[in-house]
PDB file of C-alpha atoms and ligand atoms in Angstrom:
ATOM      1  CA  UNK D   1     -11.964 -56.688  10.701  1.00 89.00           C
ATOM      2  CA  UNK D   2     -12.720 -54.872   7.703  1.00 92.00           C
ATOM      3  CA  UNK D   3     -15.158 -52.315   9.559  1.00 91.00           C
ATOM      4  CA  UNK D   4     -12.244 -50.841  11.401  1.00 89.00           C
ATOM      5  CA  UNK D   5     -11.138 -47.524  10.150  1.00 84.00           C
ATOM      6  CA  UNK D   6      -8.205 -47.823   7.271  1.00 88.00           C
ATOM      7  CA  UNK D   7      -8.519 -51.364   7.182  1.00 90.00           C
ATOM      8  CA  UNK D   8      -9.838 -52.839   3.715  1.00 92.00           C
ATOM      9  CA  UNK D   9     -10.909 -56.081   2.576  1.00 94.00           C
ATOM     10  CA  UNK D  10      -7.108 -57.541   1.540  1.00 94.00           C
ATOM     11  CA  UNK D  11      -5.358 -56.411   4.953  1.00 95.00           C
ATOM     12  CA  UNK D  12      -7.988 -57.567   7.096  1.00 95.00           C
ATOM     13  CA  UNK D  13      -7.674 -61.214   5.544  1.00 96.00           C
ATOM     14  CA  UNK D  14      -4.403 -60.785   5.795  1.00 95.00           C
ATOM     15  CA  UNK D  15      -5.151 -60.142   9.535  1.00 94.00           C
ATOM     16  CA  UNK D  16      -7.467 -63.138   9.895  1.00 95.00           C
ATOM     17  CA  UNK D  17      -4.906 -65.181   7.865  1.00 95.00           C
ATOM     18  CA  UNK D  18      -2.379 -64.332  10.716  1.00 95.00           C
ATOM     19  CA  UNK D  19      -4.555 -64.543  13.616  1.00 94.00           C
ATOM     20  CA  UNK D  20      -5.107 -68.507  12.154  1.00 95.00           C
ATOM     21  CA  UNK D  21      -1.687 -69.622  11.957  1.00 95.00           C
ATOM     22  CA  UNK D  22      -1.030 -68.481  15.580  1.00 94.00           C
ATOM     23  CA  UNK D  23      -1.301 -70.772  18.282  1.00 95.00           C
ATOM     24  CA  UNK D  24      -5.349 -70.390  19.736  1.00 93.00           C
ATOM     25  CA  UNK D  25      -4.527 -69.019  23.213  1.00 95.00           C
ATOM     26  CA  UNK D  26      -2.778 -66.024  20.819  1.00 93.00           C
ATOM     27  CA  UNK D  27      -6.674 -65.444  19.646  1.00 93.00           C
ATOM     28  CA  UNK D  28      -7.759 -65.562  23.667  1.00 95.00           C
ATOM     29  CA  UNK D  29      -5.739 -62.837  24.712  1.00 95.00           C
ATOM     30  CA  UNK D  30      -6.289 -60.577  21.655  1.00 95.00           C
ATOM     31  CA  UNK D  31     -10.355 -61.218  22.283  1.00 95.00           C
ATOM     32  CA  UNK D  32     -10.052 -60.897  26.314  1.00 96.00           C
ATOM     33  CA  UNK D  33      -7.285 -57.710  25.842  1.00 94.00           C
ATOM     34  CA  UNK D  34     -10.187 -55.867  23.855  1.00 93.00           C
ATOM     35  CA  UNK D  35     -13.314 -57.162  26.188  1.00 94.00           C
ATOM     36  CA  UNK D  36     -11.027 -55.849  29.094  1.00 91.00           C
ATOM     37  CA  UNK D  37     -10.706 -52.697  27.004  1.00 88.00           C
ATOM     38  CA  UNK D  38     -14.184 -51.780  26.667  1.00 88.00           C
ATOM     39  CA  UNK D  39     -15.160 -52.701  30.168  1.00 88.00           C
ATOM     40  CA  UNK D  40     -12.168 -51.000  31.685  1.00 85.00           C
ATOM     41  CA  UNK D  41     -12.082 -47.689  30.082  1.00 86.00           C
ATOM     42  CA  UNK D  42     -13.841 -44.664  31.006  1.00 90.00           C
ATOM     43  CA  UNK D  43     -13.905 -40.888  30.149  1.00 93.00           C
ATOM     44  CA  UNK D  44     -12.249 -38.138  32.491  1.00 96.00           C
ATOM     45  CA  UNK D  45     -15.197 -36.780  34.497  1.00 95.00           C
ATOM     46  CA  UNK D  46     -13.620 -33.818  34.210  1.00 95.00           C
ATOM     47  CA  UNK D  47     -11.892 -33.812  30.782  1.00 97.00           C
ATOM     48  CA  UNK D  48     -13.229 -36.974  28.876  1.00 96.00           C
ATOM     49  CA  UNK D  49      -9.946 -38.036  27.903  1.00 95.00           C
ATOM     50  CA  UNK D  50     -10.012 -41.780  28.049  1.00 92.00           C
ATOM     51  CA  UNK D  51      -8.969 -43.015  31.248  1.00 91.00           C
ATOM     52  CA  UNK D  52      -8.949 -46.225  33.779  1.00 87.00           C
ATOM     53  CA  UNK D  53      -9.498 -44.031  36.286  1.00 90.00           C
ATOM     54  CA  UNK D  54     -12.304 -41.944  37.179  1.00 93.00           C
ATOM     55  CA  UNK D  55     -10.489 -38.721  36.893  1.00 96.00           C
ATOM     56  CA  UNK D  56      -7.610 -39.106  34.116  1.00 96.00           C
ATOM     57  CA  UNK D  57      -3.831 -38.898  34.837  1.00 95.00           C
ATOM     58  CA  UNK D  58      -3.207 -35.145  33.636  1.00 97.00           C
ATOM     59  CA  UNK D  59      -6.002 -33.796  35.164  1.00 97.00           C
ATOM     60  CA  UNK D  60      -5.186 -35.452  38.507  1.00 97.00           C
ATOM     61  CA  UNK D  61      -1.563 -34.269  38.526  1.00 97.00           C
ATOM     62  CA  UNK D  62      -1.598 -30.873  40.582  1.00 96.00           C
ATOM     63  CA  UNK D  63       1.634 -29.981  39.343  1.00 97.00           C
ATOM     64  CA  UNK D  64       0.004 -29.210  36.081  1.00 97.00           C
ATOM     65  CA  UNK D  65      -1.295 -25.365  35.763  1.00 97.00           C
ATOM     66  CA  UNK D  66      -5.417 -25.793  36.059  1.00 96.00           C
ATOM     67  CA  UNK D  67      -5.991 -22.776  34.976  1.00 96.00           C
ATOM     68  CA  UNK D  68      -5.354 -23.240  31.102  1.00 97.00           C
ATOM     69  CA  UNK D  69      -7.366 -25.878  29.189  1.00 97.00           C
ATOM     70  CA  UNK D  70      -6.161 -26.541  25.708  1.00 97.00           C
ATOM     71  CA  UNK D  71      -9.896 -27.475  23.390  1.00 97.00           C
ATOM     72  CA  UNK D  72      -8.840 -30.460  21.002  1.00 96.00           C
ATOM     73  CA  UNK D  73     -11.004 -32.879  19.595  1.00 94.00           C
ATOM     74  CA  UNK D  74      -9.890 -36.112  20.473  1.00 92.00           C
ATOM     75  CA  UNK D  75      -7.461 -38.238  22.670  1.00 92.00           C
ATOM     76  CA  UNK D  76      -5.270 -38.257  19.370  1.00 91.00           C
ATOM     77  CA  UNK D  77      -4.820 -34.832  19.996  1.00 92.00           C
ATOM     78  CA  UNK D  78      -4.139 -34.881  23.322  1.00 94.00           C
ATOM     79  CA  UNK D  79      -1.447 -37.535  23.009  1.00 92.00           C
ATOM     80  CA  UNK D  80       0.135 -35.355  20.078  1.00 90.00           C
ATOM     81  CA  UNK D  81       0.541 -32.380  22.417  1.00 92.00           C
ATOM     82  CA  UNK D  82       1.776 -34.610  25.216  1.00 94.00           C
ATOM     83  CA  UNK D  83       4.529 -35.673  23.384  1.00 91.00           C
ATOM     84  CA  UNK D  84       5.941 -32.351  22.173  1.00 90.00           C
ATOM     85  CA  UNK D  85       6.408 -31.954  26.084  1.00 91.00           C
ATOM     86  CA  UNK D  86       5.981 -28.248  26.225  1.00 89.00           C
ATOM     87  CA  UNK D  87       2.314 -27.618  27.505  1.00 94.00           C
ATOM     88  CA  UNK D  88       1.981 -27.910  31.482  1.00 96.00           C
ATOM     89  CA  UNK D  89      -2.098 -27.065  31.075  1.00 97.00           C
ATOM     90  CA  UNK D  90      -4.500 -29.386  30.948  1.00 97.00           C
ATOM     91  CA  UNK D  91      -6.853 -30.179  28.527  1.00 97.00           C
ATOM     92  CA  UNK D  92     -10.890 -30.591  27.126  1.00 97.00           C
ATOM     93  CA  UNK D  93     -11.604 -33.274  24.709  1.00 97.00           C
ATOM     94  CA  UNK D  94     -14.592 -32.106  22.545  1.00 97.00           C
ATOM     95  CA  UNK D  95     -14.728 -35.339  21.069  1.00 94.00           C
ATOM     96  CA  UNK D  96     -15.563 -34.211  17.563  1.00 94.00           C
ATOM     97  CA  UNK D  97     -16.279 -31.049  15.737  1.00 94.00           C
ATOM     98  CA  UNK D  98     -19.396 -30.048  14.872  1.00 95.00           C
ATOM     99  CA  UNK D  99     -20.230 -30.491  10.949  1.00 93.00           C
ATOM    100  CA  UNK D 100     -23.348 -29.894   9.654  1.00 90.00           C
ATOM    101  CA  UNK D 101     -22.933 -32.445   6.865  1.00 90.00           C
ATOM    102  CA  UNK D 102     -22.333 -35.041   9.133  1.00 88.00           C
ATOM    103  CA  UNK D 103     -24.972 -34.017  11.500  1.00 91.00           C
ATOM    104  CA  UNK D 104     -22.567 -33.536  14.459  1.00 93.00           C
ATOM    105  CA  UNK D 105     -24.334 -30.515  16.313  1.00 94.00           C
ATOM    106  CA  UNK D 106     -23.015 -28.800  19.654  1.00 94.00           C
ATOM    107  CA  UNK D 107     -25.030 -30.442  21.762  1.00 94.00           C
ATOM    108  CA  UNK D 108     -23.257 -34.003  20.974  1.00 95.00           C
ATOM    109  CA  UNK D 109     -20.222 -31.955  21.739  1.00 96.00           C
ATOM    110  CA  UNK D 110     -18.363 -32.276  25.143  1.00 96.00           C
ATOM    111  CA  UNK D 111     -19.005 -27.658  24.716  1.00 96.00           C
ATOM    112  CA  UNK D 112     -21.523 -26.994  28.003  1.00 95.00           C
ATOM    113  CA  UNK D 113     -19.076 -28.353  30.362  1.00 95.00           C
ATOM    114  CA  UNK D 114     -16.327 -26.539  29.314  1.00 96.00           C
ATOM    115  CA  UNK D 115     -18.562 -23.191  29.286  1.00 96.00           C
ATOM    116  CA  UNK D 116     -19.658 -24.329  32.778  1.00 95.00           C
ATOM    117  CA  UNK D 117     -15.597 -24.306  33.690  1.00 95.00           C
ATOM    118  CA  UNK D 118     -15.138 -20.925  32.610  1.00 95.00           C
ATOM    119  CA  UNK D 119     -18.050 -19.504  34.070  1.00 94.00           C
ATOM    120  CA  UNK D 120     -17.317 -21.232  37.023  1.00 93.00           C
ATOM    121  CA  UNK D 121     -14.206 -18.607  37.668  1.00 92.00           C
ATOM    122  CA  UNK D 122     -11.291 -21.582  37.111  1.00 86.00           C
ATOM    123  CA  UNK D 123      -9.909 -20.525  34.204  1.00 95.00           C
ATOM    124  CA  UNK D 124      -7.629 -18.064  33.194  1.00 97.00           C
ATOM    125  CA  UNK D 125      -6.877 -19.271  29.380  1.00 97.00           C
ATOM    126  CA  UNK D 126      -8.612 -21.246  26.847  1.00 96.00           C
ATOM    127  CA  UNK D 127      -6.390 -22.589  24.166  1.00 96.00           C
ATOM    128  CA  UNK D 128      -8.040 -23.635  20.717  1.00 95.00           C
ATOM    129  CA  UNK D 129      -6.097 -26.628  19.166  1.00 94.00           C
ATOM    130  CA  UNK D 130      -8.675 -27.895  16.330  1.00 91.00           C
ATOM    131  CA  UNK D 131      -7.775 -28.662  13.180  1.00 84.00           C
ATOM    132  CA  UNK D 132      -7.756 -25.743  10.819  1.00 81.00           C
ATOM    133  CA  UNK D 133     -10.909 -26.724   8.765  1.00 86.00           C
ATOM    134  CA  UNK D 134     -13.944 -25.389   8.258  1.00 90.00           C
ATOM    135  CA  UNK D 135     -15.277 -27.640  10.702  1.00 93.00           C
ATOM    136  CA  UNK D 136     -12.660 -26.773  13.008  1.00 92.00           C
ATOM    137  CA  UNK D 137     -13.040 -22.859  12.754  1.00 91.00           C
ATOM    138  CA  UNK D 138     -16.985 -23.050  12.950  1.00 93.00           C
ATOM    139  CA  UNK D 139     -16.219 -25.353  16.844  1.00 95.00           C
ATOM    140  CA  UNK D 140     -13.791 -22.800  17.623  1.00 94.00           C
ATOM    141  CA  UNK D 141     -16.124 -19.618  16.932  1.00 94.00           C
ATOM    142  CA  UNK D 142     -18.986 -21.288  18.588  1.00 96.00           C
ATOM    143  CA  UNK D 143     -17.359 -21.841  21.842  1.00 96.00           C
ATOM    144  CA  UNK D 144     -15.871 -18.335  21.264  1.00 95.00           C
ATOM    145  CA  UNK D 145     -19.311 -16.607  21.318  1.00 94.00           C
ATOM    146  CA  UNK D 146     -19.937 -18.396  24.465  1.00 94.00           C
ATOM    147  CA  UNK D 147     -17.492 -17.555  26.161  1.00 94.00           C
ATOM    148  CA  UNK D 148     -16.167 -13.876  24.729  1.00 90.00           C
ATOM    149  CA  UNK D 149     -17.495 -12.014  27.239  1.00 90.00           C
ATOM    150  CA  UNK D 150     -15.593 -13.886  30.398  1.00 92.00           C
ATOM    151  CA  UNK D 151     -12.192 -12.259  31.458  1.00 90.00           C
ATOM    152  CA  UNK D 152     -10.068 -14.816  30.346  1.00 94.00           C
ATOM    153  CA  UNK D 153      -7.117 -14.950  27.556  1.00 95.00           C
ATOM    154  CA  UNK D 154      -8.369 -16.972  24.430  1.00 95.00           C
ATOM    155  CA  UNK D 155      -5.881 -18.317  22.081  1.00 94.00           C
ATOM    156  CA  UNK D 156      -5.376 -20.470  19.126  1.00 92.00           C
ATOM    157  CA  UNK D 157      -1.673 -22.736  18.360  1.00 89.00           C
ATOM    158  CA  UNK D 158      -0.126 -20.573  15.975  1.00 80.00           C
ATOM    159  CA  UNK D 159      -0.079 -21.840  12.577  1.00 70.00           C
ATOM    160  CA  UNK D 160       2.587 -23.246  11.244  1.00 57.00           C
ATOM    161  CA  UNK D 161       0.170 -26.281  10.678  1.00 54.00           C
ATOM    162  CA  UNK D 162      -0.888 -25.305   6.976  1.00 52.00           C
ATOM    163  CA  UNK D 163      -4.944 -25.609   6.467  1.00 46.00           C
ATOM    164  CA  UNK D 164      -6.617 -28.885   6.691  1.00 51.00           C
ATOM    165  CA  UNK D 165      -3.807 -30.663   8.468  1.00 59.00           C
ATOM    166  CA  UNK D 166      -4.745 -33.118  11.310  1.00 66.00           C
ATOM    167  CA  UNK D 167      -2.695 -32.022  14.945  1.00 65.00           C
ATOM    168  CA  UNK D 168      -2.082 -35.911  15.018  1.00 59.00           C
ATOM    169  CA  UNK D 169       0.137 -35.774  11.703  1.00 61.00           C
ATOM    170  CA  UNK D 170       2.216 -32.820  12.836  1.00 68.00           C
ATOM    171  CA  UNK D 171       5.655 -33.101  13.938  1.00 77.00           C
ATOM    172  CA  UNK D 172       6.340 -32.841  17.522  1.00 79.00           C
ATOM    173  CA  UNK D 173       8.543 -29.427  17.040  1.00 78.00           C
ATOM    174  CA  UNK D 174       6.150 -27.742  14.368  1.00 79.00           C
ATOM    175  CA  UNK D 175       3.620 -28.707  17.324  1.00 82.00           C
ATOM    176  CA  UNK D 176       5.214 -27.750  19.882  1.00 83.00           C
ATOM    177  CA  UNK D 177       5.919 -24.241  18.818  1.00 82.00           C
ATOM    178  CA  UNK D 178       2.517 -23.383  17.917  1.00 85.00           C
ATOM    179  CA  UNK D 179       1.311 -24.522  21.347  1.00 87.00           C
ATOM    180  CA  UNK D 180       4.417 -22.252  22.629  1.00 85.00           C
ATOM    181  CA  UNK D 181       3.575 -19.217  20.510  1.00 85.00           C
ATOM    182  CA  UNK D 182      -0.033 -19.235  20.450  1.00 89.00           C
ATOM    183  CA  UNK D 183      -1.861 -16.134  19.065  1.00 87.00           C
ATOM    184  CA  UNK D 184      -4.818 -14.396  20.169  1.00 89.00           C
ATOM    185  CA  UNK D 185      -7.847 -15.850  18.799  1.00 89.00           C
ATOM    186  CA  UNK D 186      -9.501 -12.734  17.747  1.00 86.00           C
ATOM    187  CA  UNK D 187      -6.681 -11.580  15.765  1.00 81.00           C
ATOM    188  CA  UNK D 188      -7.653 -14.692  13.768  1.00 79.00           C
ATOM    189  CA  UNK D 189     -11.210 -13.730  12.799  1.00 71.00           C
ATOM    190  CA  UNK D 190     -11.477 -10.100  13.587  1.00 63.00           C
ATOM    191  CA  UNK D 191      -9.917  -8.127  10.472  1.00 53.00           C
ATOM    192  CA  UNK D 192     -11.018 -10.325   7.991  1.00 49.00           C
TER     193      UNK D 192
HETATM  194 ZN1   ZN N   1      -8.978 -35.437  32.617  1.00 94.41          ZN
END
């Protein structure tokens, strides 16, 4: 218990402590509910958001518009945005960001597939939703250079996230608007 992320030593004995007093068959379903979990779930083929289903719900909903993908680096992210309800795009989950320090390079990055997309002709804009960090900015401008010289709008959320702030900790509106009044991504980089 205590290897899962922001769990320490007290609350997961406090967990296990809880998990004891309950009746056993409490214990089955929690152990069968997470077995099922990791059988059951898969990544989008097309957008590796988690997903029972080969291809996930958003990206198999044609009402959606196909032709803007919104980057973000995890499902977190993509719930966030979902429930601002004001993007109709769909999206591409990196599923990270590449950091040197960590040793998370591009190529264990969901990035070729999503260059593939563009140069396949289906795209009309790419929307950047990292994280303002550095780690977030160096993604961005990598996918940037590999893509720059396609046709297509590129955009980042406007920021009225402040620096270093995680998407998933935003408030829906503050989200919401930045999605609505993205900038041009170049305008971010280019005069500085
Ligand atoms: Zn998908």
């Amino acid at each position: 218990m205590s290897q899962l992320p922001g769990i320490g030593k007290r609350t997961a004995l406090r967990l296990v402590l809880h998990l004891l007093k309950q009746p056993k068959e409490q214990t089955s379903f929690l152990s069968q509910a997470l077995l099922n979990m990791r059988a059951d779930i898969k990544f989008c083929e097309s957008c590796n958001n988690i997903s029972d289903t080969k291809v996930c719900e958003i990206c198999a909903n044609s009402s959606r518009n196909h032709q803007t993908i919104c980057v973000v680096e995890d499902i977190r992210d993509v719930m966030a945005i979902e429930n601002t309800g004001q993007y109709k795009g769909i999206y591409h989950v990196l599923g990270g960001k590449i950091s040197p320090i960590e040793g998370v390079g591009p190529s264990q990055l969901n990035i070729s597939s999503l260059v593939e997309k563009v140069k396949a002709g289906k795209v009309v804009e790419i929307i950047f939703a990292l994280s303002s960090t550095m780690e977030g900015d160096t993604t961005n401008f990598y996918i940037y250079k590999q893509i720059a010289e396609s046709e297509i709008i590129i955009s980042t959320i406007a920021r009225g996230i402040s620096v270093g702030d995680e998407l998933e900790y935003a408030d829906e509106i503050t989200l919401g608007r930045s999605i609505l009044h993205r900038v041009p991504f170049e305008k971010t980089f280019k005069n500085n």
